[in-house]
Tab-separated table of C-alpha atoms in Angstrom:
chain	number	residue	atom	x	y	z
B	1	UNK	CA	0.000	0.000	0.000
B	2	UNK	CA	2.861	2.448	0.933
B	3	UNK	CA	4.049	1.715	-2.512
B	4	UNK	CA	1.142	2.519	-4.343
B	5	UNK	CA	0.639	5.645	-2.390
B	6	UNK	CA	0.392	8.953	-4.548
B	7	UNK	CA	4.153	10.178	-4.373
B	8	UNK	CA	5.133	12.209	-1.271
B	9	UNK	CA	5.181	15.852	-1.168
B	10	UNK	CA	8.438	17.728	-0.193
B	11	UNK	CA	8.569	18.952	3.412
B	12	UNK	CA	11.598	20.290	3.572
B	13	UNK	CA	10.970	22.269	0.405
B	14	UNK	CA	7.611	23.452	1.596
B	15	UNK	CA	9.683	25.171	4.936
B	16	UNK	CA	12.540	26.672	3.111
B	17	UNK	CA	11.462	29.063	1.595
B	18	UNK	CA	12.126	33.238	2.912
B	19	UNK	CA	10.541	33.964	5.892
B	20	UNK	CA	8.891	31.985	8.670
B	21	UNK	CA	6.863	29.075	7.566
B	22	UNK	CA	4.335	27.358	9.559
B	23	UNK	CA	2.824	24.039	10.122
B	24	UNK	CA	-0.574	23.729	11.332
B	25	UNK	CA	-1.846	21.043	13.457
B	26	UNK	CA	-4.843	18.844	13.129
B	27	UNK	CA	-5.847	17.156	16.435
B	28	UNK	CA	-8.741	16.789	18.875
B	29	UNK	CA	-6.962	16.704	22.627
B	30	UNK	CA	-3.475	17.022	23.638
B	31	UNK	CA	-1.939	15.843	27.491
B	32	UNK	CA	-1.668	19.717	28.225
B	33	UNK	CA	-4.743	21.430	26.659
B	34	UNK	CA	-7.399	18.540	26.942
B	35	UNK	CA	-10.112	17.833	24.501
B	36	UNK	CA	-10.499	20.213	21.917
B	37	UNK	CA	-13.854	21.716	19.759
B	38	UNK	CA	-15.056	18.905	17.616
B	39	UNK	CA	-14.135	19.686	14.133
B	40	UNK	CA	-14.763	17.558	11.213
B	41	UNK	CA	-10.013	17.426	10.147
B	42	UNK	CA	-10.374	17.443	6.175
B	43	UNK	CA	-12.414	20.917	6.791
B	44	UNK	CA	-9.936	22.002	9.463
B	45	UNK	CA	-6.604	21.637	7.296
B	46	UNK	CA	-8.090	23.456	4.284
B	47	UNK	CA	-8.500	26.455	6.063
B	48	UNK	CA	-4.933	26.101	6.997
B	49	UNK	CA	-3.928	25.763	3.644
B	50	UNK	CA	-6.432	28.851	2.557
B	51	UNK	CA	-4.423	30.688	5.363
B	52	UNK	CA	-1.158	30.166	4.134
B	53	UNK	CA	0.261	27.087	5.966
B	54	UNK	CA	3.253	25.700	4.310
B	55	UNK	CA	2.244	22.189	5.649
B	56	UNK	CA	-0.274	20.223	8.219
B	57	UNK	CA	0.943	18.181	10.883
B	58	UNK	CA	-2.128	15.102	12.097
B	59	UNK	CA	-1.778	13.868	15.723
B	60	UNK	CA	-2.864	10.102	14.681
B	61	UNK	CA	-2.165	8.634	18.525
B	62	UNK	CA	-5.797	6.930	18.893
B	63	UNK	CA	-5.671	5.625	22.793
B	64	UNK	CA	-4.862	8.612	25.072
B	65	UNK	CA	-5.275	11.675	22.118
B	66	UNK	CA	-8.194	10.698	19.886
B	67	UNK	CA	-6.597	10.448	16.453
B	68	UNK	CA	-6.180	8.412	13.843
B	69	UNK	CA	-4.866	7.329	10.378
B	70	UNK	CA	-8.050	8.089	9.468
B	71	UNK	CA	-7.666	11.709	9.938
B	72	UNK	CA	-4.795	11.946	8.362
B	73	UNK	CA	-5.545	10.490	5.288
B	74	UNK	CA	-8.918	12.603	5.210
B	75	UNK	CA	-6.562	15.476	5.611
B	76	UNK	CA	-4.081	14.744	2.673
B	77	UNK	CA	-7.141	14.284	0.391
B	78	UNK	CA	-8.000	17.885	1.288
B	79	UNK	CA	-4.745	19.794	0.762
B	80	UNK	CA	-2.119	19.845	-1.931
B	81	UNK	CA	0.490	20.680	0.854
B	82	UNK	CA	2.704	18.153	2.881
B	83	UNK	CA	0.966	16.288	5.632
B	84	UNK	CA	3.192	14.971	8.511
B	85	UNK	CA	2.181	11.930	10.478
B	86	UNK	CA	2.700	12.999	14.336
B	87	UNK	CA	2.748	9.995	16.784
B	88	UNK	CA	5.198	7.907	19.143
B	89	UNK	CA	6.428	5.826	16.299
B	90	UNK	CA	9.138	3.167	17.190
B	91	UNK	CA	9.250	0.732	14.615
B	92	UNK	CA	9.840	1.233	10.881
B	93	UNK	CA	6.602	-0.762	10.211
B	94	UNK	CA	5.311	2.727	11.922
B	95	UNK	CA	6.872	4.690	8.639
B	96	UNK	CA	5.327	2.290	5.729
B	97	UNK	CA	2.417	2.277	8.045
B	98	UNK	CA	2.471	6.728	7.413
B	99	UNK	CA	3.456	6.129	3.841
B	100	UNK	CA	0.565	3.676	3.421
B	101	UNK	CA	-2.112	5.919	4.714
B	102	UNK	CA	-1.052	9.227	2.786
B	103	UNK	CA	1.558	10.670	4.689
B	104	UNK	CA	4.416	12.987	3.259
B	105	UNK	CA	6.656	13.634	6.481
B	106	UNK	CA	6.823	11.687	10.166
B	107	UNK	CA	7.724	13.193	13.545
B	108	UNK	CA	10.180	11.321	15.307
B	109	UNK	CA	11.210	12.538	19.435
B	110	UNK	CA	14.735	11.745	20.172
B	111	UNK	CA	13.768	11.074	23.571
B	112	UNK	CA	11.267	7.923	22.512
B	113	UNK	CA	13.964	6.469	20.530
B	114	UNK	CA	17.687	5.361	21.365
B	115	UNK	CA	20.095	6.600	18.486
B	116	UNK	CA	19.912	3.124	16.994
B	117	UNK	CA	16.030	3.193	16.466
B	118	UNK	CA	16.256	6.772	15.183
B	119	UNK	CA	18.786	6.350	12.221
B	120	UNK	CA	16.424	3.032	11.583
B	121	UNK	CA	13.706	5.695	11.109
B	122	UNK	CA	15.106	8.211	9.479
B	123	UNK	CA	16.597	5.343	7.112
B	124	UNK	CA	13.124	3.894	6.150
B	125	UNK	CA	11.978	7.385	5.670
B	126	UNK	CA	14.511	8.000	3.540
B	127	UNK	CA	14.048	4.882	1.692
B	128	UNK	CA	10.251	5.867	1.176
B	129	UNK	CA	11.153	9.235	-0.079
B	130	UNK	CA	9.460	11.020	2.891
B	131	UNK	CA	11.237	13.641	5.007
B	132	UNK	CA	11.248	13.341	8.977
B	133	UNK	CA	10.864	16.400	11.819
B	134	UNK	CA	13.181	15.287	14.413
B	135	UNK	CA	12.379	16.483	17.804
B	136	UNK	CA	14.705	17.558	20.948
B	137	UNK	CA	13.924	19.022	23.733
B	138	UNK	CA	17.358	19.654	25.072
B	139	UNK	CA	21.200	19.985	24.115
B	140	UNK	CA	21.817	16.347	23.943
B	141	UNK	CA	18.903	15.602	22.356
B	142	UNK	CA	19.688	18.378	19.361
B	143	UNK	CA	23.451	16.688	19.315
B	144	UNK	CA	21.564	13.625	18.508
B	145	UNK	CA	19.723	14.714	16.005
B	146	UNK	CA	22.198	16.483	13.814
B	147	UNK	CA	24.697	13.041	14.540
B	148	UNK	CA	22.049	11.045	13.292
B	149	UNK	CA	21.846	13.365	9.690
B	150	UNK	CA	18.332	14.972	10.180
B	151	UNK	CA	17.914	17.887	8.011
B	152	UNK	CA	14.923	19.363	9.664
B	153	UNK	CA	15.470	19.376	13.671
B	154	UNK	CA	12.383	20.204	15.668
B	155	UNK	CA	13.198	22.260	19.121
B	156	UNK	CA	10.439	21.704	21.086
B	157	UNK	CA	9.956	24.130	23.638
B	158	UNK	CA	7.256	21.460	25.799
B	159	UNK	CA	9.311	19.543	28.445
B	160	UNK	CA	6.909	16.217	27.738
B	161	UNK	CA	8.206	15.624	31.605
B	162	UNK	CA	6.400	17.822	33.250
B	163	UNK	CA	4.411	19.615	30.497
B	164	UNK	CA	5.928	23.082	31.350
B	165	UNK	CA	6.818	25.377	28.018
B	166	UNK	CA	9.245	27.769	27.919
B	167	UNK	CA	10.227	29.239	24.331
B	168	UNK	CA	13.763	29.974	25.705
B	169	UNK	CA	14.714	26.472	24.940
B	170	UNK	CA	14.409	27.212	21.315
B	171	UNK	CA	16.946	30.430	21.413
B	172	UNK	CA	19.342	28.604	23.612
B	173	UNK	CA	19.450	25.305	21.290
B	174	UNK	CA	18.955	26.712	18.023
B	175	UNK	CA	23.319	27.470	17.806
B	176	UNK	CA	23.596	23.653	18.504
B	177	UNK	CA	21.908	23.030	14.744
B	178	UNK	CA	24.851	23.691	11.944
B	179	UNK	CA	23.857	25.561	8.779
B	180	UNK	CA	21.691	23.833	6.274
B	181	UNK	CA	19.449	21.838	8.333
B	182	UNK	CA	16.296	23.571	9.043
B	183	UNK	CA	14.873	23.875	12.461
B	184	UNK	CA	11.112	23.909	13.299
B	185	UNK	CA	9.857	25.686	16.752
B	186	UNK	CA	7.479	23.666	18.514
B	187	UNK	CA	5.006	24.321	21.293
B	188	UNK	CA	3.716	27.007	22.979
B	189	UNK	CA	2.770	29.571	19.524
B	190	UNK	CA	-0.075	31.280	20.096
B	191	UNK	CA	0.755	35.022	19.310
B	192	UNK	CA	2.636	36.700	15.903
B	193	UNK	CA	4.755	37.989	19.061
B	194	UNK	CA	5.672	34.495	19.364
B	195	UNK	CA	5.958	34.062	15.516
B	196	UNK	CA	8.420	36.933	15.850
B	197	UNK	CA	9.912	35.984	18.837
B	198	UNK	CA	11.163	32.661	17.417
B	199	UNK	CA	12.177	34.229	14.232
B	200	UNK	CA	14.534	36.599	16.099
B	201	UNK	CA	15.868	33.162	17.338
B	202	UNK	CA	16.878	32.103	13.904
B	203	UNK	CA	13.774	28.828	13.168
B	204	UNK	CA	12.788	28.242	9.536
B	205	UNK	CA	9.123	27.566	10.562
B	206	UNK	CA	7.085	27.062	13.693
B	207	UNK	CA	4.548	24.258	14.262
B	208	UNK	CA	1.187	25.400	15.877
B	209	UNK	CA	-1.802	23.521	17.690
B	210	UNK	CA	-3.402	24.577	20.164
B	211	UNK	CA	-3.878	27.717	19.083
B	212	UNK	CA	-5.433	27.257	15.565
B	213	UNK	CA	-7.721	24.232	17.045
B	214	UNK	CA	-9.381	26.957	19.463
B	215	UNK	CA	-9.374	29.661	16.784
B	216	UNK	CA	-13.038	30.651	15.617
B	217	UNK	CA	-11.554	31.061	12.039
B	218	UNK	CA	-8.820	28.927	11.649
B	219	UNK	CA	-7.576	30.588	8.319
B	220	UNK	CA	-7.470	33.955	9.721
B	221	UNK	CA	-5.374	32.468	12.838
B	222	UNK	CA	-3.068	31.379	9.983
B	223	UNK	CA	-2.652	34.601	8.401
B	224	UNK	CA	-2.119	36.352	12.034
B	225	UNK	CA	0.584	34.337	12.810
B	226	UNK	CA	2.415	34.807	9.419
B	227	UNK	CA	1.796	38.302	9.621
B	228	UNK	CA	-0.356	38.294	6.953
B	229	UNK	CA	-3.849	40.061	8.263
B	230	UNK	CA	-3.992	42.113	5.359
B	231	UNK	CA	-5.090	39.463	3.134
């Protein structure tokens, strides 16, 4: 099925572009934030894409968070942008599984993973054409990351410890990433001061959730965070 998937859209081509990109989330609860407004997730991501978003990111963890692979592939029907599979994925069996179902792009968290299970990841991904957002949390973490050859490195600013966000973590890691890999913000985006704030810091894009899942008008949440009201 991953094999006779439509072929995958370009993540990392979709972030670099000038500017601060962003990817827009798609999910109904989170550990932090709780259950969200029901909203029907093919709907949800098109207004992204009518706001701008460069790409949308599906939380497809079913037992705890609600998702599905069923929402995700409802959401890359909808949009001609990149659609990145965010779970706890483990296993390469995880990655065909993405690939199978629509996916473009996976999330794999350093901390889930030891360094042999990530390059196994990122290797399959590879393999499949797809691009993977690799998220740290901390120094070691990042170090991790760029050793194992990610080219987009995700600094989330959520310790998934204790919950607690602090967009500091992003200025005071970004240095560790070398030039030419792209790094994503993550977490705690709910302002263009944060937009701006995390630009100053040096990301390529920021990924956004909460947020655009409370916003009344999800495409004009889109165009407030890229600074782009006046459209």
């Amino acid at each position: 099925a991953a094999r006779a998937a439509s072929p995958p859209r370009d993540l990392r081509a979709a972030l670099a572009v000038p500017g601060v990109s962003l990817i827009a989330e798609v999910k109904r609860a989170s550990p932090s934030a709780g259950t969200f407004p029901e909203v029907d997730p093919a709907s949800q991501a098109a207004a992204y894409e009518r706001g701008g978003a460069a790409a949308v990111s599906v939380l497809t963890e079913r037992d705890h968070l609600g998702g599905s692979l069923e929402d995700m592939a409802a959401v890359r029907g909808a949009v001609g942008i990149p659609v990145l599979r965010k779970d706890f994925l483990c296993d390469p069996l995880h990655v065909w599984e993405a690939r199978a179902a629509g996916a473009d792009a996976v999330l794999l968290i350093v901390a889930a993973l030891s360094q042999t299970e990530l390059v196994a990841l990122m290797d399959t991904a590879d393999a499949l054409e797809m691009s993977a957002l690799v998220e740290a949390h901390c120094a070691a973490e990042v170090d991790r990351a760029v050793a194992a050859g990610s080219r987009i490195v995700g600094i989330n600013a959520r310790d998934l410890g204790t919950l607690r966000v602090d967009l500091g973590v992003v200025r005071e890691l970004r240095p560790r990433v070398p030039d030419g890999v792209l790094v994503v913000g993550e977490s705690g985006v709910a302002t263009r001061a944060d937009v701006e704030a995390l630009a100053a810091a040096g990301v390529d894009a920021v990924l956004v959730g909460e947020a655009l899942m409370r916003a009344p008008d999800p495409a004009a949440k889109v165009r407030e965070l890229l600074g782009r009201e006046e459209e």
